[in-house]
PDB file of C-alpha atoms in Angstrom:
ATOM      1  CA  UNK A  28      -3.822  42.766 -97.714  1.00  0.00           C
ATOM      2  CA  UNK A  29      -4.129  42.472 -93.904  1.00  0.00           C
ATOM      3  CA  UNK A  30      -1.954  39.996 -92.035  1.00  0.00           C
ATOM      4  CA  UNK A  31      -4.386  39.829 -89.066  1.00  0.00           C
ATOM      5  CA  UNK A  32      -6.762  36.858 -88.725  1.00  0.00           C
ATOM      6  CA  UNK A  33     -10.451  37.625 -89.301  1.00  0.00           C
ATOM      7  CA  UNK A  34     -12.382  38.614 -86.120  1.00  0.00           C
ATOM      8  CA  UNK A  35     -14.487  35.430 -86.212  1.00  0.00           C
ATOM      9  CA  UNK A  36     -11.375  33.275 -86.244  1.00  0.00           C
ATOM     10  CA  UNK A  37     -10.080  35.123 -83.148  1.00  0.00           C
ATOM     11  CA  UNK A  38     -13.421  34.572 -81.415  1.00  0.00           C
ATOM     12  CA  UNK A  39     -13.292  30.836 -82.120  1.00  0.00           C
ATOM     13  CA  UNK A  40      -9.768  30.686 -80.708  1.00  0.00           C
ATOM     14  CA  UNK A  41     -10.958  32.201 -77.409  1.00  0.00           C
ATOM     15  CA  UNK A  42     -14.281  30.322 -77.055  1.00  0.00           C
ATOM     16  CA  UNK A  43     -12.762  27.339 -75.189  1.00  0.00           C
ATOM     17  CA  UNK A  44     -11.057  29.715 -72.741  1.00  0.00           C
ATOM     18  CA  UNK A  45     -14.279  31.668 -72.213  1.00  0.00           C
ATOM     19  CA  UNK A  46     -16.221  28.437 -71.613  1.00  0.00           C
ATOM     20  CA  UNK A  47     -13.582  27.218 -69.142  1.00  0.00           C
ATOM     21  CA  UNK A  48     -13.628  30.492 -67.204  1.00  0.00           C
ATOM     22  CA  UNK A  49     -17.439  30.601 -67.162  1.00  0.00           C
ATOM     23  CA  UNK A  50     -17.581  27.055 -65.804  1.00  0.00           C
ATOM     24  CA  UNK A  51     -14.997  27.861 -63.121  1.00  0.00           C
ATOM     25  CA  UNK A  52     -16.931  30.975 -62.031  1.00  0.00           C
ATOM     26  CA  UNK A  53     -20.204  29.022 -61.885  1.00  0.00           C
ATOM     27  CA  UNK A  54     -18.543  26.314 -59.767  1.00  0.00           C
ATOM     28  CA  UNK A  55     -17.171  28.976 -57.397  1.00  0.00           C
ATOM     29  CA  UNK A  56     -20.619  30.585 -57.125  1.00  0.00           C
ATOM     30  CA  UNK A  57     -22.216  27.174 -56.433  1.00  0.00           C
ATOM     31  CA  UNK A  58     -19.663  26.510 -53.669  1.00  0.00           C
ATOM     32  CA  UNK A  59     -20.323  29.938 -52.149  1.00  0.00           C
ATOM     33  CA  UNK A  60     -24.113  29.437 -52.212  1.00  0.00           C
ATOM     34  CA  UNK A  61     -23.679  25.985 -50.621  1.00  0.00           C
ATOM     35  CA  UNK A  62     -21.678  27.598 -47.789  1.00  0.00           C
ATOM     36  CA  UNK A  63     -24.408  30.200 -47.186  1.00  0.00           C
ATOM     37  CA  UNK A  64     -27.123  27.501 -47.298  1.00  0.00           C
ATOM     38  CA  UNK A  65     -25.152  25.543 -44.663  1.00  0.00           C
ATOM     39  CA  UNK A  66     -24.846  28.696 -42.530  1.00  0.00           C
ATOM     40  CA  UNK A  67     -28.606  29.228 -42.769  1.00  0.00           C
ATOM     41  CA  UNK A  68     -29.238  25.595 -41.848  1.00  0.00           C
ATOM     42  CA  UNK A  69     -27.062  26.168 -38.770  1.00  0.00           C
ATOM     43  CA  UNK A  70     -29.014  29.361 -37.929  1.00  0.00           C
ATOM     44  CA  UNK A  71     -32.263  27.373 -38.035  1.00  0.00           C
ATOM     45  CA  UNK A  72     -30.833  24.493 -35.966  1.00  0.00           C
ATOM     46  CA  UNK A  73     -29.454  26.952 -33.390  1.00  0.00           C
ATOM     47  CA  UNK A  74     -32.844  28.697 -33.239  1.00  0.00           C
ATOM     48  CA  UNK A  75     -34.697  25.424 -32.688  1.00  0.00           C
ATOM     49  CA  UNK A  76     -32.154  24.431 -30.009  1.00  0.00           C
ATOM     50  CA  UNK A  77     -32.379  27.917 -28.426  1.00  0.00           C
ATOM     51  CA  UNK A  78     -28.575  27.817 -28.237  1.00  0.00           C
ATOM     52  CA  UNK A  79     -27.221  31.303 -27.478  1.00  0.00           C
ATOM     53  CA  UNK A  80     -23.598  30.412 -28.286  1.00  0.00           C
ATOM     54  CA  UNK A  81     -24.464  28.980 -31.701  1.00  0.00           C
ATOM     55  CA  UNK A  82     -26.747  31.917 -32.499  1.00  0.00           C
ATOM     56  CA  UNK A  83     -23.995  34.326 -31.449  1.00  0.00           C
ATOM     57  CA  UNK A  84     -21.585  32.593 -33.809  1.00  0.00           C
ATOM     58  CA  UNK A  85     -23.888  32.823 -36.848  1.00  0.00           C
ATOM     59  CA  UNK A  86     -25.368  36.298 -36.260  1.00  0.00           C
ATOM     60  CA  UNK A  87     -23.492  39.398 -37.366  1.00  0.00           C
ATOM     61  CA  UNK A  88     -22.766  41.890 -34.594  1.00  0.00           C
ATOM     62  CA  UNK A  89     -24.687  44.365 -36.809  1.00  0.00           C
ATOM     63  CA  UNK A  90     -27.810  42.154 -37.032  1.00  0.00           C
ATOM     64  CA  UNK A  91     -31.038  43.991 -37.949  1.00  0.00           C
ATOM     65  CA  UNK A  92     -33.946  41.564 -37.484  1.00  0.00           C
ATOM     66  CA  UNK A  93     -37.296  43.079 -38.484  1.00  0.00           C
ATOM     67  CA  UNK A  94     -40.146  40.764 -37.486  1.00  0.00           C
ATOM     68  CA  UNK A  95     -43.425  40.529 -39.404  1.00  0.00           C
ATOM     69  CA  UNK A  96     -45.052  42.285 -36.412  1.00  0.00           C
ATOM     70  CA  UNK A  97     -42.907  45.372 -36.972  1.00  0.00           C
ATOM     71  CA  UNK A  98     -40.676  44.750 -33.944  1.00  0.00           C
ATOM     72  CA  UNK A  99     -36.965  45.178 -34.690  1.00  0.00           C
ATOM     73  CA  UNK A 100     -34.252  43.282 -32.825  1.00  0.00           C
ATOM     74  CA  UNK A 101     -30.487  43.588 -32.549  1.00  0.00           C
ATOM     75  CA  UNK A 102     -28.186  40.608 -32.141  1.00  0.00           C
ATOM     76  CA  UNK A 103     -28.475  40.703 -28.341  1.00  0.00           C
ATOM     77  CA  UNK A 104     -32.250  41.184 -28.203  1.00  0.00           C
ATOM     78  CA  UNK A 105     -32.906  38.527 -30.864  1.00  0.00           C
ATOM     79  CA  UNK A 106     -30.807  35.952 -29.009  1.00  0.00           C
ATOM     80  CA  UNK A 107     -32.529  36.853 -25.736  1.00  0.00           C
ATOM     81  CA  UNK A 108     -35.944  36.559 -27.404  1.00  0.00           C
ATOM     82  CA  UNK A 109     -35.147  33.063 -28.643  1.00  0.00           C
ATOM     83  CA  UNK A 110     -33.477  31.759 -25.498  1.00  0.00           C
ATOM     84  CA  UNK A 111     -35.404  33.434 -22.663  1.00  0.00           C
ATOM     85  CA  UNK A 112     -38.902  34.221 -23.945  1.00  0.00           C
ATOM     86  CA  UNK A 113     -40.497  30.823 -23.419  1.00  0.00           C
ATOM     87  CA  UNK A 114     -41.117  30.494 -27.167  1.00  0.00           C
ATOM     88  CA  UNK A 115     -39.984  27.177 -28.618  1.00  0.00           C
ATOM     89  CA  UNK A 116     -39.342  27.022 -32.362  1.00  0.00           C
ATOM     90  CA  UNK A 117     -40.335  23.567 -33.557  1.00  0.00           C
ATOM     91  CA  UNK A 118     -40.163  23.587 -37.350  1.00  0.00           C
ATOM     92  CA  UNK A 119     -39.090  25.653 -40.350  1.00  0.00           C
ATOM     93  CA  UNK A 120     -40.682  24.404 -43.559  1.00  0.00           C
ATOM     94  CA  UNK A 121     -39.282  26.219 -46.568  1.00  0.00           C
ATOM     95  CA  UNK A 122     -41.773  26.570 -49.389  1.00  0.00           C
ATOM     96  CA  UNK A 123     -39.115  28.552 -51.257  1.00  0.00           C
ATOM     97  CA  UNK A 124     -35.545  29.497 -50.350  1.00  0.00           C
ATOM     98  CA  UNK A 125     -33.445  31.148 -53.022  1.00  0.00           C
ATOM     99  CA  UNK A 126     -29.918  32.501 -52.680  1.00  0.00           C
ATOM    100  CA  UNK A 127     -28.707  35.330 -54.904  1.00  0.00           C
ATOM    101  CA  UNK A 128     -25.101  36.475 -55.090  1.00  0.00           C
ATOM    102  CA  UNK A 129     -25.521  40.258 -54.815  1.00  0.00           C
ATOM    103  CA  UNK A 130     -21.884  41.313 -54.802  1.00  0.00           C
ATOM    104  CA  UNK A 131     -18.553  40.450 -53.228  1.00  0.00           C
ATOM    105  CA  UNK A 132     -19.250  39.020 -49.775  1.00  0.00           C
ATOM    106  CA  UNK A 133     -23.027  39.618 -49.927  1.00  0.00           C
ATOM    107  CA  UNK A 134     -25.728  37.020 -50.563  1.00  0.00           C
ATOM    108  CA  UNK A 135     -29.458  37.710 -50.498  1.00  0.00           C
ATOM    109  CA  UNK A 136     -31.811  34.981 -49.368  1.00  0.00           C
ATOM    110  CA  UNK A 137     -35.481  35.259 -50.258  1.00  0.00           C
ATOM    111  CA  UNK A 138     -38.393  32.956 -49.948  1.00  0.00           C
ATOM    112  CA  UNK A 139     -41.370  31.708 -48.035  1.00  0.00           C
ATOM    113  CA  UNK A 140     -41.297  29.689 -44.828  1.00  0.00           C
ATOM    114  CA  UNK A 141     -43.845  28.129 -42.500  1.00  0.00           C
ATOM    115  CA  UNK A 142     -42.382  28.745 -39.051  1.00  0.00           C
ATOM    116  CA  UNK A 143     -43.968  26.624 -36.295  1.00  0.00           C
ATOM    117  CA  UNK A 144     -43.497  27.537 -32.659  1.00  0.00           C
ATOM    118  CA  UNK A 145     -45.048  26.912 -29.289  1.00  0.00           C
ATOM    119  CA  UNK A 146     -45.568  29.569 -26.626  1.00  0.00           C
ATOM    120  CA  UNK A 147     -47.668  30.011 -23.487  1.00  0.00           C
ATOM    121  CA  UNK A 148     -50.793  30.393 -25.636  1.00  0.00           C
ATOM    122  CA  UNK A 149     -50.215  27.194 -27.589  1.00  0.00           C
ATOM    123  CA  UNK A 150     -48.994  26.394 -31.084  1.00  0.00           C
ATOM    124  CA  UNK A 151     -48.517  29.121 -33.666  1.00  0.00           C
ATOM    125  CA  UNK A 152     -47.641  28.784 -37.351  1.00  0.00           C
ATOM    126  CA  UNK A 153     -46.450  31.867 -39.189  1.00  0.00           C
ATOM    127  CA  UNK A 154     -46.578  31.776 -42.987  1.00  0.00           C
ATOM    128  CA  UNK A 155     -43.912  34.316 -43.943  1.00  0.00           C
ATOM    129  CA  UNK A 156     -42.377  35.820 -47.038  1.00  0.00           C
ATOM    130  CA  UNK A 157     -38.888  37.089 -46.256  1.00  0.00           C
ATOM    131  CA  UNK A 158     -35.760  38.770 -47.503  1.00  0.00           C
ATOM    132  CA  UNK A 159     -32.534  38.165 -45.623  1.00  0.00           C
ATOM    133  CA  UNK A 160     -28.949  39.297 -46.093  1.00  0.00           C
ATOM    134  CA  UNK A 161     -25.844  37.228 -45.441  1.00  0.00           C
ATOM    135  CA  UNK A 162     -22.432  38.903 -45.288  1.00  0.00           C
ATOM    136  CA  UNK A 163     -19.004  37.338 -45.260  1.00  0.00           C
ATOM    137  CA  UNK A 164     -17.172  38.587 -42.176  1.00  0.00           C
ATOM    138  CA  UNK A 165     -13.590  37.471 -41.572  1.00  0.00           C
ATOM    139  CA  UNK A 166     -14.067  34.405 -43.757  1.00  0.00           C
ATOM    140  CA  UNK A 167     -17.355  33.323 -42.149  1.00  0.00           C
ATOM    141  CA  UNK A 168     -20.911  33.841 -43.412  1.00  0.00           C
ATOM    142  CA  UNK A 169     -22.922  35.842 -40.877  1.00  0.00           C
ATOM    143  CA  UNK A 170     -26.641  36.576 -40.755  1.00  0.00           C
ATOM    144  CA  UNK A 171     -26.848  40.363 -41.196  1.00  0.00           C
ATOM    145  CA  UNK A 172     -30.521  41.220 -41.786  1.00  0.00           C
ATOM    146  CA  UNK A 173     -34.045  39.789 -41.911  1.00  0.00           C
ATOM    147  CA  UNK A 174     -37.307  41.375 -43.030  1.00  0.00           C
ATOM    148  CA  UNK A 175     -40.537  39.399 -43.213  1.00  0.00           C
ATOM    149  CA  UNK A 176     -44.240  39.822 -43.737  1.00  0.00           C
ATOM    150  CA  UNK A 177     -47.101  37.464 -42.975  1.00  0.00           C
ATOM    151  CA  UNK A 178     -49.097  35.882 -45.780  1.00  0.00           C
ATOM    152  CA  UNK A 179     -52.868  36.164 -45.368  1.00  0.00           C
ATOM    153  CA  UNK A 180     -54.669  32.990 -44.249  1.00  0.00           C
ATOM    154  CA  UNK A 181     -55.647  30.656 -47.091  1.00  0.00           C
ATOM    155  CA  UNK A 182     -59.361  31.432 -46.684  1.00  0.00           C
ATOM    156  CA  UNK A 183     -58.649  35.186 -46.977  1.00  0.00           C
ATOM    157  CA  UNK A 184     -56.996  34.742 -50.400  1.00  0.00           C
ATOM    158  CA  UNK A 185     -60.295  33.930 -52.149  1.00  0.00           C
TER     159      UNK A 185
END
């Protein structure tokens, strides 16, 4: 006769510990996602303010920003494009913005945004689907990469 408890009894002994650990991990993930969401909110505010110092603080030095037009910017050229081009970003309306923990120190952000801006030609609204990458660098979340594509106009979807 075995002196070991049945496997089911062992499982029931560990269930509260498993539930506690799962809850703690979920809370940590929620806190991490909230920090990345706040960093993205700051990126948007800095873009709308055309503030080079704030953009420099949120962008990774390794930024790869691929516009829906196919143009690719670095950190320096993206900041210059926002602050010196004469374009004024007026509104970012998220239709969807989802954050996905991809691994240690990496969060993917995907979604759809209506980006309103004004330039020399007038007002422009881009309806974009995007995938972005946030990376934790020295304890701070930095914007590492952006890739977007334009959605067709509503009348073209019929």
